[in-house]
Amino acid sequence: MFVRICEPSIFPRVEAMVQLKNLREAYTVIPEDWGPIYWPPLGRTSFAIVFRRPSNVPVMPTLKTKIQKVDTDTVIKSLLIPALKTLTLFERRKITHRAIRPDNVFESGIDGKIFIFGDCVSVPPAWGQSTIFETIESSMAPAMARGKGTIADDIYALGATMLFLGIGCCPVGGKNDKDLLRAKIEKGSFTALLGDEVVPGGLREPIRGMLSDDPSDRWTLDDLVQWTHGTLRRSARPIRDFKTDRPFKFREIEFRNTRMLAASFGRRWKEAAIEIRGKEFTTWTQRGLTDANLVDNIATAVETVGASDGELGDARLVSKICSYFDPEGPLRFRELVVMPDGIGYALANAVEQGNKPVIAIVTELIQKSIAFEWFEEKILYGRTDLTLEAKNFKRLQQFLRHSGPGYGIERVLYEMNPFLPCRSEMLKTAYVYSLRDLLPALDEIVAKTGQLPILVDRHIAAFIASRIGGSAESQLSALEHSTGASVSAKIGMTGLLARVQKEYPTQLVPHLTAWLADELASAATRFHSRSARKKVESLLDQAATTGNVMELHHILSNRNAIKKDERDSKQAKREYNEAVREIKRLESSEFQEEVKRTGWRIAATISVGISLLTTIAVFTW
């Protein structure tokens, strides 16, 4: 066995680990177990993954190492056929490898007759991949923003790996990424990677098909299976031509390829917006582009995306034009360049690095429907695989319409990264990637420091809301219009923690509960009845020692007790108001005058009565 300790700022692919653990028939290094551990060298909790160690060293120790050429039969039997079985299993589980390269392929077994893939889960997808093994479109995006991709990306990397093993070296191992990307765009990946070498006999056709730069023409798993069975497939078509009839000059550089121009526009979008709205660009599109539909789309975009929207309008326009020039390329918006399924990874990296400009761009990308419109346009042109992504971005918009804890960009962060650890400042030295770990981590903080720095924490609220089963709207509504200092907000946050404990009822957190009980002591004043307040205070004191957050929350949010208290309070108020009115009436001057007049009438009546009785008595006698 061996263990990999993940760097704190680079998050592993837990979702892929879950799938791989039971995929024993796959020819790849399998994660046996994983989870947070305390790592003394860093003085903090880090994520650890246990693997079974491959029996041999990598087939090619480094990309600059020359090895003995691997013969065609061995490449096919020992690498290609096991790889096809593995990638087929991956495709069924909707996962990708994204780390296929010669220095991550190992000989397996005593005789080394089978090659297996190495680790693909300890870093984000394609994080460690060189441009050599990435498609043109993926290479244009930063490593953290490439996304998990598709099996087509793995087929491309497998094709490059087969090529280098077959020729015994990597001819482009010393090239920088920028020059290599340009060479791929201008010459095609197959020619750019091959250099002056010769493809071993029998491998040219499949490798050329696997390295096709047109995703629709790249060989699929079925094509490769048929080829290994002896069924020949048609040769790959020539790569799609992105060349222009006339060059376009931008920043003193002449571009004769729309993909390269799109990449340059994306990097300098403010200058690009000025150029795109200029007459020279319009003239060039009409004379330099042969695709009439492309020319029409560009003209429509320039007309409809108004300059009156300021920077946002310019950024939208450049994003659209780049998308037209490079249909398979990444989404380019402002300073952000990202593959469709890499936005979540890019956001996670920005949050970790404290990169506020990128966080703001991703927020705008979702809030202003820019990402949704980008996906919708791609879907219209046949990218049906992006339909689910488009719906997801529409859903994410809803979270940005609320500003309270549990919503906002924090909620988007955790929704887009289902296994991302909670990024709350108070949990920085812990590694809470599951709700199971949250309460013990908070309890430990209180045990060490005597308190939590803050009870209502935006990251913790969003983390719980995105991970908890069912809706947490009732708890979040108490937080939305509050700074977190109000009693109702604190009770709402306690309710979220209680929901977590309900998921893991055996987790008792005595330190956290005692602190919460003290923090929420003022909540007893919510009750109007003195006896009810005393009862609540007594129950809080009892619950403080139990470690049961659910009981604590139940005491403070008992609807029956609250309703009864409200009914009694209203009844008392009515009786009090009636008494006040009666006292005022009795003390009023009008009442006093009326009483006097009534007294006089009564006195007069009594006097007359006495006179009559006296008169009768005199005459009777």
Coordinates of C-alpha atoms in Angstrom, one line a residue:
M1 CA 0.0 0.0 0.0
F2 CA 0.9 3.6 -0.3
V3 CA -0.8 6.8 0.8
R4 CA -1.1 10.2 -0.9
I5 CA -1.6 13.2 1.3
C6 CA -3.4 15.9 -0.8
E7 CA -2.3 19.5 -0.7
P8 CA -4.7 21.6 1.3
S9 CA -5.6 23.9 -1.6
I10 CA -6.0 21.2 -4.2
F11 CA -9.2 19.1 -3.8
P12 CA -9.3 15.4 -4.8
R13 CA -12.0 13.8 -6.9
V14 CA -14.1 12.0 -4.1
E15 CA -17.0 11.4 -6.5
A16 CA -14.6 9.3 -8.8
M17 CA -13.2 7.5 -5.7
V18 CA -16.7 6.3 -4.8
Q19 CA -17.1 4.8 -8.2
L20 CA -13.6 3.4 -8.5
K21 CA -13.5 1.6 -5.2
N22 CA -15.8 -1.2 -6.4
L23 CA -14.5 -1.2 -10.0
R24 CA -11.9 -4.0 -9.4
E25 CA -12.0 -5.2 -12.9
A26 CA -10.6 -1.9 -14.2
Y27 CA -7.0 -1.8 -15.1
T28 CA -6.1 1.2 -13.0
V29 CA -4.8 2.0 -9.5
I30 CA -7.8 1.7 -7.2
P31 CA -8.3 3.9 -4.1
E32 CA -8.8 1.5 -1.2
D33 CA -9.8 4.1 1.4
W34 CA -9.7 7.8 2.0
G35 CA -10.6 10.5 4.5
P36 CA -9.3 13.4 6.6
I37 CA -6.3 12.7 8.9
Y38 CA -4.2 15.0 11.0
W39 CA -0.9 15.5 9.2
P40 CA 1.9 16.7 11.5
P41 CA 4.2 18.2 8.9
L42 CA 1.5 20.7 8.0
G43 CA 0.0 21.0 11.5
R44 CA -3.5 20.6 10.2
T45 CA -6.0 18.0 8.9
S46 CA -5.4 16.9 5.3
F47 CA -7.1 14.5 2.9
A48 CA -5.4 11.1 2.6
I49 CA -6.0 8.4 0.0
V50 CA -4.8 4.8 0.4
F51 CA -3.8 3.0 -2.8
R52 CA -2.4 -0.5 -3.6
R53 CA 1.1 0.1 -4.9
P54 CA 1.7 -0.9 -8.6
S55 CA 4.2 -3.8 -8.8
N56 CA 6.5 -1.9 -11.2
V57 CA 7.8 1.6 -12.0
P58 CA 6.1 3.8 -14.7
V59 CA 6.7 2.7 -18.3
M60 CA 8.3 6.1 -19.0
P61 CA 9.7 7.6 -15.8
T62 CA 9.5 11.2 -17.3
L63 CA 8.4 12.7 -20.5
K64 CA 12.1 13.5 -21.4
T65 CA 13.2 10.0 -20.8
K66 CA 14.0 7.8 -23.8
I67 CA 12.9 4.2 -23.4
Q68 CA 13.1 1.1 -25.6
K69 CA 10.4 1.2 -28.2
V70 CA 7.4 -0.9 -27.2
D71 CA 6.4 -3.1 -30.2
T72 CA 3.1 -2.8 -31.9
D73 CA 1.7 -6.1 -30.5
T74 CA 2.6 -5.2 -26.9
V75 CA 1.0 -1.7 -27.3
I76 CA -2.2 -3.3 -28.5
K77 CA -2.4 -6.3 -26.2
S78 CA -0.9 -4.8 -23.0
L79 CA -2.1 -1.2 -23.2
L80 CA -4.9 -0.6 -25.8
I81 CA -7.1 -3.6 -25.0
P82 CA -7.0 -3.3 -21.2
A83 CA -7.5 0.5 -21.6
L84 CA -10.6 0.0 -23.7
K85 CA -12.1 -2.3 -21.1
T86 CA -11.3 0.3 -18.4
L87 CA -12.6 3.3 -20.3
T88 CA -15.8 1.4 -21.1
L89 CA -16.4 0.8 -17.4
F90 CA -15.6 4.4 -16.7
E91 CA -18.1 5.6 -19.4
R92 CA -20.8 3.4 -17.8
R93 CA -20.2 5.0 -14.4
K94 CA -20.0 8.5 -16.0
I95 CA -16.5 9.2 -14.8
T96 CA -13.3 10.0 -16.7
H97 CA -9.6 9.3 -16.0
R98 CA -8.1 12.6 -17.2
A99 CA -4.5 11.6 -16.2
I100 CA -3.5 9.2 -18.9
R101 CA 0.2 9.8 -19.9
P102 CA 3.3 7.6 -20.2
D103 CA 4.7 8.5 -16.7
N104 CA 1.4 7.5 -15.2
V105 CA 1.1 4.1 -16.8
F106 CA 2.6 1.1 -15.0
E107 CA 3.6 -2.4 -15.9
S108 CA 1.5 -4.8 -13.7
G109 CA 2.3 -8.3 -12.5
I110 CA 5.5 -10.2 -12.4
D111 CA 5.9 -10.5 -16.1
G112 CA 4.7 -7.0 -16.8
K113 CA 2.3 -8.2 -19.5
I114 CA -0.4 -5.7 -18.7
F115 CA -0.2 -1.9 -18.4
I116 CA -2.4 -0.2 -15.9
F117 CA -3.3 3.5 -15.4
G118 CA -2.0 5.3 -12.4
D119 CA -3.8 7.6 -9.9
C120 CA -6.5 9.9 -11.3
V121 CA -8.2 11.0 -8.1
S122 CA -5.8 12.9 -5.8
V123 CA -6.0 16.1 -7.9
P124 CA -8.8 17.7 -9.9
P125 CA -9.4 16.4 -13.5
A126 CA -6.5 17.1 -15.9
W127 CA -4.7 19.1 -13.1
G128 CA -1.3 17.4 -13.8
Q129 CA -1.8 17.0 -17.5
S130 CA 0.6 18.7 -20.0
T131 CA -0.8 20.3 -23.1
I132 CA 0.7 17.3 -24.8
F133 CA -2.1 15.1 -23.7
E134 CA -4.9 17.6 -23.7
T135 CA -7.1 18.4 -26.7
I136 CA -6.7 21.8 -28.3
E137 CA -9.9 23.2 -26.7
S138 CA -9.0 21.8 -23.2
S139 CA -5.4 23.1 -23.5
M140 CA -6.8 26.7 -23.9
A141 CA -8.2 26.6 -20.4
P142 CA -6.1 26.8 -17.2
A143 CA -5.5 23.4 -15.5
M144 CA -8.0 24.1 -12.7
A145 CA -10.8 25.0 -15.2
R146 CA -10.6 22.1 -17.6
G147 CA -13.4 20.1 -16.0
K148 CA -13.8 16.3 -15.9
G149 CA -14.3 16.2 -19.7
T150 CA -15.5 13.1 -21.5
I151 CA -14.2 9.8 -22.5
A152 CA -13.2 11.4 -25.8
D153 CA -10.6 13.4 -23.8
D154 CA -9.2 10.1 -22.4
I155 CA -9.1 8.6 -25.9
Y156 CA -7.0 11.5 -27.1
A157 CA -4.6 11.2 -24.2
L158 CA -4.4 7.4 -24.7
G159 CA -3.6 8.0 -28.4
A160 CA -0.7 10.3 -27.5
T161 CA 0.5 7.7 -24.9
M162 CA 0.5 4.9 -27.4
L163 CA 2.4 7.1 -29.9
F164 CA 5.2 7.9 -27.5
L165 CA 5.5 4.3 -26.2
G166 CA 5.6 3.1 -29.8
I167 CA 8.5 5.5 -30.8
G168 CA 10.2 5.2 -27.4
C169 CA 10.2 8.9 -26.6
C170 CA 8.1 12.1 -26.4
P171 CA 9.4 14.4 -29.2
V172 CA 7.7 17.4 -27.8
G173 CA 8.6 16.9 -24.1
G174 CA 10.8 20.0 -24.2
K175 CA 8.3 22.4 -25.9
N176 CA 6.5 25.0 -23.9
D177 CA 2.7 24.8 -23.8
K178 CA 2.1 28.0 -25.8
D179 CA 4.3 26.9 -28.8
L180 CA 2.8 23.4 -28.7
L181 CA -0.7 24.6 -28.7
R182 CA 0.0 26.8 -31.7
A183 CA 1.6 23.9 -33.5
K184 CA -1.5 21.7 -32.8
I185 CA -3.8 24.4 -34.2
E186 CA -1.8 25.0 -37.3
K187 CA -0.6 21.5 -38.2
G188 CA -3.1 19.3 -36.3
S189 CA -2.3 17.3 -33.2
F190 CA -1.1 14.1 -34.9
T191 CA 1.6 16.0 -36.9
A192 CA 2.5 18.3 -34.1
L193 CA 3.1 15.5 -31.6
L194 CA 4.8 13.1 -34.0
G195 CA 7.5 15.6 -35.0
D196 CA 10.1 14.0 -37.2
E197 CA 9.5 10.5 -35.9
V198 CA 7.8 7.6 -37.7
V199 CA 4.7 5.9 -36.3
P200 CA 5.3 2.2 -35.8
G201 CA 3.7 -0.1 -38.3
G202 CA 0.1 -1.0 -37.6
L203 CA -0.6 1.9 -35.2
R204 CA -0.8 4.8 -37.6
E205 CA -4.5 4.5 -38.3
P206 CA -5.9 4.2 -34.8
I207 CA -3.5 6.8 -33.3
R208 CA -4.4 9.3 -36.1
G209 CA -8.1 8.7 -35.4
M210 CA -7.6 9.0 -31.6
L211 CA -5.8 12.3 -32.0
S212 CA -8.3 13.9 -34.4
D213 CA -8.9 17.5 -33.4
D214 CA -12.5 17.3 -34.6
P215 CA -14.4 15.7 -31.6
S216 CA -17.1 14.5 -34.0
D217 CA -14.5 12.6 -36.0
R218 CA -12.3 11.3 -33.2
W219 CA -12.4 7.5 -32.9
T220 CA -14.8 6.3 -30.2
L221 CA -14.5 3.2 -27.9
D222 CA -16.6 1.2 -30.3
D223 CA -14.4 2.2 -33.2
L224 CA -11.3 1.1 -31.4
V225 CA -12.9 -2.2 -30.3
Q226 CA -13.9 -2.9 -33.9
W227 CA -10.4 -2.1 -35.0
T228 CA -8.8 -4.5 -32.5
H229 CA -11.2 -7.2 -33.8
G230 CA -9.9 -6.6 -37.3
T231 CA -12.8 -4.5 -38.6
L232 CA -11.2 -1.6 -40.4
R233 CA -12.8 1.8 -39.9
R234 CA -12.6 4.6 -42.5
S235 CA -9.6 6.8 -42.2
A236 CA -10.0 10.0 -40.2
R237 CA -11.1 13.0 -42.2
P238 CA -8.8 16.0 -42.6
I239 CA -9.0 18.3 -39.6
R240 CA -11.6 21.0 -39.7
D241 CA -10.2 24.1 -41.4
F242 CA -10.2 27.2 -39.3
K243 CA -7.9 29.1 -41.7
T244 CA -9.0 32.5 -43.1
D245 CA -8.6 33.8 -46.7
R246 CA -7.1 37.0 -45.4
P247 CA -5.1 37.7 -42.2
F248 CA -6.6 39.9 -39.5
K249 CA -4.1 42.1 -37.5
F250 CA -4.7 42.3 -33.8
R251 CA -2.1 43.8 -31.4
E252 CA 0.4 43.9 -34.2
I253 CA 0.1 40.2 -34.9
E254 CA -1.5 38.8 -38.1
F255 CA -3.9 35.9 -37.5
R256 CA -4.8 33.5 -40.2
N257 CA -6.6 31.0 -38.0
T258 CA -9.9 31.8 -36.2
R259 CA -9.1 29.6 -33.2
M260 CA -5.9 31.5 -32.5
L261 CA -7.7 34.8 -33.0
A262 CA -10.4 33.7 -30.5
A263 CA -7.7 32.8 -28.0
S264 CA -6.1 36.2 -28.4
F265 CA -9.4 38.0 -28.2
G266 CA -10.2 36.2 -25.0
R267 CA -7.0 37.3 -23.3
R268 CA -7.4 41.0 -24.4
W269 CA -11.2 41.3 -24.4
K270 CA -11.4 45.1 -23.9
E271 CA -9.2 45.8 -26.9
A272 CA -11.0 43.0 -28.8
A273 CA -14.4 44.7 -28.2
I274 CA -13.1 47.9 -29.8
E275 CA -11.8 46.0 -32.8
I276 CA -15.0 44.0 -33.3
R277 CA -17.1 47.1 -33.3
G278 CA -14.8 48.8 -35.9
K279 CA -15.3 48.9 -39.7
E280 CA -12.1 47.1 -40.4
F281 CA -13.3 44.0 -38.6
T282 CA -16.6 44.0 -40.4
T283 CA -14.9 44.4 -43.8
W284 CA -12.5 41.5 -42.9
T285 CA -15.3 39.2 -41.9
Q286 CA -17.0 39.7 -45.3
R287 CA -13.8 39.2 -47.3
G288 CA -11.7 36.9 -45.1
L289 CA -14.3 34.3 -44.0
T290 CA -15.8 31.8 -46.4
D291 CA -18.6 30.6 -44.1
A292 CA -21.6 32.8 -44.9
N293 CA -23.4 31.6 -41.7
L294 CA -20.5 32.6 -39.6
V295 CA -20.4 36.1 -41.2
D296 CA -24.2 36.5 -40.5
N297 CA -23.9 35.4 -36.9
I298 CA -21.1 37.8 -36.3
A299 CA -23.0 40.7 -37.9
T300 CA -26.1 39.9 -35.8
A301 CA -24.1 39.7 -32.6
V302 CA -22.5 43.1 -33.2
E303 CA -25.9 44.6 -33.9
T304 CA -27.8 43.1 -31.0
V305 CA -25.2 43.3 -28.2
G306 CA -25.4 47.0 -27.6
A307 CA -22.4 49.1 -26.7
S308 CA -24.7 51.1 -24.3
D309 CA -24.3 48.2 -21.8
G310 CA -20.8 49.4 -21.2
E311 CA -18.2 46.8 -20.1
L312 CA -20.8 44.0 -19.7
G313 CA -21.9 44.5 -23.3
D314 CA -18.4 44.4 -24.6
A315 CA -17.6 41.3 -22.5
R316 CA -20.8 39.6 -23.8
L317 CA -19.9 40.5 -27.4
V318 CA -16.3 39.2 -27.3
S319 CA -17.6 36.0 -25.6
K320 CA -20.0 35.4 -28.5
I321 CA -17.5 36.2 -31.2
C322 CA -14.9 33.8 -29.6
S323 CA -17.5 31.1 -29.4
Y324 CA -18.2 31.5 -33.2
F325 CA -14.5 31.5 -34.1
D326 CA -13.8 28.5 -31.9
P327 CA -17.0 26.4 -31.6
E328 CA -15.3 23.6 -29.6
G329 CA -13.3 25.9 -27.5
P330 CA -13.7 27.0 -23.9
L331 CA -16.1 29.7 -22.6
R332 CA -14.3 33.0 -22.6
F333 CA -15.8 35.9 -20.5
R334 CA -13.8 38.8 -19.3
E335 CA -10.6 37.3 -17.8
L336 CA -12.1 33.9 -17.3
V337 CA -11.3 31.0 -19.7
V338 CA -13.0 27.8 -18.7
M339 CA -14.3 24.5 -20.2
P340 CA -18.1 24.0 -19.8
D341 CA -17.9 21.7 -16.8
G342 CA -14.9 23.4 -15.3
I343 CA -16.6 26.5 -13.9
G344 CA -17.2 24.8 -10.5
Y345 CA -13.5 23.9 -10.3
A346 CA -12.5 27.4 -11.3
L347 CA -14.8 28.9 -8.6
A348 CA -13.4 26.6 -6.0
N349 CA -9.9 27.5 -6.8
A350 CA -10.7 31.3 -6.8
V351 CA -12.4 30.9 -3.3
E352 CA -9.3 29.0 -2.0
Q353 CA -6.9 31.6 -3.4
G354 CA -9.1 34.6 -2.3
N355 CA -9.3 35.7 -5.9
K356 CA -12.2 38.1 -5.6
P357 CA -12.1 39.3 -9.3
V358 CA -12.6 35.7 -10.6
I359 CA -15.4 35.1 -8.0
A360 CA -17.1 38.2 -9.2
I361 CA -16.8 37.1 -12.8
V362 CA -18.3 33.7 -12.1
T363 CA -21.1 35.4 -10.2
E364 CA -21.8 37.6 -13.1
L365 CA -21.5 34.7 -15.5
I366 CA -24.4 32.9 -13.7
Q367 CA -26.5 35.9 -12.6
K368 CA -26.6 37.6 -16.0
S369 CA -27.5 34.3 -17.8
I370 CA -24.3 34.5 -19.8
A371 CA -23.3 30.9 -19.1
F372 CA -26.9 29.8 -19.8
E373 CA -27.0 31.6 -23.1
W374 CA -23.6 30.2 -24.1
F375 CA -24.9 26.6 -23.4
E376 CA -28.2 27.2 -25.2
E377 CA -26.3 28.4 -28.3
K378 CA -24.1 25.3 -28.2
I379 CA -27.1 23.1 -27.8
L380 CA -28.7 24.6 -30.9
Y381 CA -25.6 23.6 -32.9
G382 CA -25.8 20.0 -31.8
R383 CA -24.1 19.9 -28.4
T384 CA -27.0 18.0 -26.7
D385 CA -24.5 16.8 -24.0
L386 CA -24.7 20.3 -22.5
T387 CA -28.5 20.2 -21.9
L388 CA -28.2 19.2 -18.3
E389 CA -25.5 21.8 -17.7
A390 CA -27.8 24.5 -19.1
K391 CA -30.6 23.5 -16.7
N392 CA -28.2 23.4 -13.8
F393 CA -27.1 27.0 -14.4
K394 CA -30.7 28.1 -14.5
R395 CA -31.2 26.5 -11.1
L396 CA -28.0 28.2 -9.8
Q397 CA -29.4 31.6 -10.7
Q398 CA -32.1 31.2 -8.1
F399 CA -29.5 30.9 -5.3
L400 CA -27.9 34.2 -6.4
R401 CA -31.2 36.0 -6.1
H402 CA -31.1 35.7 -2.3
S403 CA -28.5 37.5 -0.3
G404 CA -28.8 35.8 3.1
P405 CA -26.7 33.1 4.6
G406 CA -27.3 29.7 2.9
Y407 CA -27.6 31.4 -0.5
G408 CA -25.4 33.6 -2.7
I409 CA -22.1 32.5 -4.3
E410 CA -21.3 30.3 -1.3
R411 CA -24.3 28.1 -2.1
V412 CA -23.3 28.0 -5.8
L413 CA -19.8 26.9 -4.8
Y414 CA -21.1 23.9 -2.9
E415 CA -23.8 23.0 -5.4
M416 CA -21.2 22.9 -8.2
N417 CA -18.6 21.0 -6.1
P418 CA -20.5 18.2 -4.3
F419 CA -17.5 17.0 -2.4
L420 CA -15.7 20.2 -1.7
P421 CA -14.8 20.7 1.9
C422 CA -16.4 23.5 3.8
R423 CA -14.3 26.7 3.3
S424 CA -15.4 28.5 6.4
E425 CA -12.5 30.4 8.0
M426 CA -13.1 28.6 11.3
L427 CA -12.7 25.2 9.6
K428 CA -9.6 26.1 7.6
T429 CA -7.3 23.7 9.5
A430 CA -9.9 20.9 9.4
Y431 CA -11.1 19.0 6.4
V432 CA -14.8 18.9 6.5
Y433 CA -16.0 17.5 3.2
S434 CA -18.9 15.6 4.6
L435 CA -21.8 16.6 7.0
R436 CA -20.6 13.7 9.2
D437 CA -17.5 15.6 10.0
L438 CA -19.1 19.0 10.6
L439 CA -20.4 18.8 14.2
P440 CA -17.3 17.0 15.6
A441 CA -15.1 19.7 14.1
L442 CA -17.2 22.5 15.6
D443 CA -17.3 20.8 18.9
E444 CA -13.5 20.5 18.9
I445 CA -13.2 24.3 18.2
V446 CA -15.4 25.1 21.2
A447 CA -13.5 22.6 23.4
K448 CA -10.2 24.4 22.5
T449 CA -11.3 28.0 22.5
G450 CA -14.4 28.1 24.5
Q451 CA -16.6 29.4 21.7
L452 CA -17.2 29.7 18.0
P453 CA -15.9 32.9 16.4
I454 CA -19.3 33.4 14.9
L455 CA -22.5 31.4 15.0
V456 CA -24.2 32.4 11.7
D457 CA -21.5 31.6 9.1
R458 CA -22.3 32.0 5.4
H459 CA -20.1 29.1 4.3
I460 CA -21.4 26.7 7.0
A461 CA -25.0 27.6 6.2
A462 CA -24.5 27.1 2.5
F463 CA -22.5 23.9 3.1
I464 CA -25.4 22.4 5.2
A465 CA -28.1 23.6 2.8
S466 CA -26.4 22.0 -0.2
R467 CA -25.6 18.7 1.5
I468 CA -28.7 18.1 3.7
G469 CA -31.5 15.8 2.6
G470 CA -34.7 17.7 1.9
S471 CA -35.3 21.4 2.1
A472 CA -33.8 23.7 4.7
E473 CA -35.9 26.8 3.7
S474 CA -37.5 27.2 7.1
Q475 CA -34.2 27.5 8.8
L476 CA -32.6 29.7 6.0
S477 CA -35.5 32.1 6.0
A478 CA -34.6 33.1 9.6
L479 CA -31.1 34.0 8.4
E480 CA -31.9 35.8 5.1
H481 CA -32.8 39.2 6.4
S482 CA -30.5 39.3 9.4
T483 CA -26.9 40.1 10.1
G484 CA -26.7 37.1 12.3
A485 CA -26.8 39.0 15.6
S486 CA -30.6 38.6 16.1
V487 CA -32.0 35.8 18.3
S488 CA -34.1 34.5 15.4
A489 CA -31.0 34.2 13.2
K490 CA -29.1 32.3 15.9
I491 CA -32.1 29.9 16.4
G492 CA -32.2 29.4 12.6
M493 CA -28.5 28.5 12.5
T494 CA -29.0 26.2 15.5
G495 CA -31.9 24.6 13.5
L496 CA -29.5 23.9 10.7
L497 CA -27.0 22.2 13.1
A498 CA -29.9 20.2 14.5
R499 CA -30.8 19.0 11.0
V500 CA -27.2 17.7 10.7
Q501 CA -27.4 15.9 14.0
K502 CA -30.6 14.3 12.9
E503 CA -28.7 12.8 10.1
Y504 CA -26.1 11.4 12.5
P505 CA -28.0 11.0 15.8
T506 CA -25.1 9.2 17.6
Q507 CA -22.9 12.3 17.4
L508 CA -23.2 14.1 20.7
V509 CA -21.4 17.4 20.9
P510 CA -21.3 18.5 24.6
H511 CA -19.0 21.5 24.2
L512 CA -20.9 22.9 21.3
T513 CA -24.3 22.4 23.0
A514 CA -23.2 24.0 26.2
W515 CA -21.9 27.1 24.3
L516 CA -25.0 27.3 22.2
A517 CA -27.2 27.1 25.3
D518 CA -25.3 30.0 26.8
E519 CA -25.4 31.9 23.5
L520 CA -29.1 31.4 23.2
A521 CA -30.0 32.2 26.8
S522 CA -31.6 35.5 25.7
A523 CA -34.0 33.5 23.5
A524 CA -36.1 32.8 26.6
T525 CA -37.2 36.5 26.5
R526 CA -39.2 35.6 23.3
F527 CA -41.8 34.1 25.7
H528 CA -44.1 36.6 27.3
S529 CA -45.1 34.5 30.3
R530 CA -42.8 34.7 33.2
S531 CA -43.5 31.1 34.1
A532 CA -42.8 30.0 30.5
R533 CA -39.5 31.9 30.5
K534 CA -38.4 30.2 33.7
K535 CA -39.4 26.9 32.3
V536 CA -37.4 27.5 29.0
E537 CA -34.4 28.7 31.0
S538 CA -34.6 25.5 33.1
L539 CA -34.8 23.3 30.0
L540 CA -31.9 25.1 28.4
D541 CA -29.7 24.5 31.4
Q542 CA -30.7 20.8 31.3
A543 CA -30.1 20.5 27.5
A544 CA -26.7 22.2 27.8
T545 CA -25.2 19.1 29.4
T546 CA -26.7 16.5 27.0
G547 CA -24.7 17.3 23.8
N548 CA -28.0 17.1 22.0
V549 CA -28.4 20.1 19.6
M550 CA -31.8 18.8 18.4
E551 CA -33.2 19.0 22.0
L552 CA -31.8 22.5 22.3
H553 CA -33.4 23.6 19.1
H554 CA -36.7 21.9 20.0
I555 CA -36.9 23.9 23.3
L556 CA -36.5 27.2 21.5
S557 CA -38.7 26.4 18.5
N558 CA -41.5 24.4 20.1
R559 CA -44.4 25.6 18.0
N560 CA -47.1 24.4 20.5
A561 CA -45.4 26.3 23.4
I562 CA -44.9 29.4 21.2
K563 CA -48.5 29.4 20.0
K564 CA -49.9 28.9 23.5
D565 CA -47.7 31.7 24.8
E566 CA -48.9 34.0 21.9
R567 CA -52.5 33.1 22.7
D568 CA -52.1 33.8 26.4
S569 CA -50.2 37.0 25.6
K570 CA -53.0 38.2 23.3
Q571 CA -55.7 37.3 25.9
A572 CA -53.7 39.1 28.6
K573 CA -53.3 42.2 26.3
R574 CA -57.0 42.2 25.6
E575 CA -57.9 42.0 29.3
Y576 CA -55.3 44.7 30.1
N577 CA -56.6 47.0 27.4
E578 CA -60.2 46.5 28.6
A579 CA -59.1 47.4 32.2
V580 CA -57.2 50.4 31.0
R581 CA -60.2 51.7 29.1
E582 CA -62.5 51.1 32.1
I583 CA -60.1 53.0 34.4
K584 CA -59.9 55.9 32.0
R585 CA -63.7 55.9 31.7
L586 CA -64.1 55.9 35.5
E587 CA -61.5 58.7 35.9
S588 CA -63.0 60.9 33.1
S589 CA -64.7 64.3 34.0
E590 CA -67.7 63.3 31.9
F591 CA -68.2 60.2 34.1
Q592 CA -67.7 62.3 37.3
E593 CA -70.4 64.8 36.1
E594 CA -72.8 61.9 35.2
V595 CA -72.2 60.3 38.6
K596 CA -73.0 63.7 40.3
R597 CA -76.2 64.1 38.3
T598 CA -77.2 60.5 39.0
G599 CA -76.5 61.1 42.7
W600 CA -78.6 64.2 42.7
R601 CA -81.5 62.3 41.1
I602 CA -81.2 59.5 43.5
A603 CA -81.1 61.9 46.5
A604 CA -84.1 63.8 45.2
T605 CA -86.0 60.6 44.7
I606 CA -85.1 59.5 48.2
S607 CA -86.2 62.9 49.7
V608 CA -89.6 62.8 48.0
G609 CA -90.0 59.2 49.2
I610 CA -89.2 60.2 52.8
S611 CA -91.6 63.2 52.6
L612 CA -94.4 61.0 51.4
L613 CA -93.8 58.5 54.1
T614 CA -93.7 61.2 56.7
T615 CA -96.9 62.8 55.5
I616 CA -98.7 59.4 55.4
A617 CA -97.5 58.7 58.9
V618 CA -98.7 62.0 60.3
F619 CA -102.2 61.7 58.9
T620 CA -102.4 58.1 59.9
W621 CA -101.7 58.9 63.5

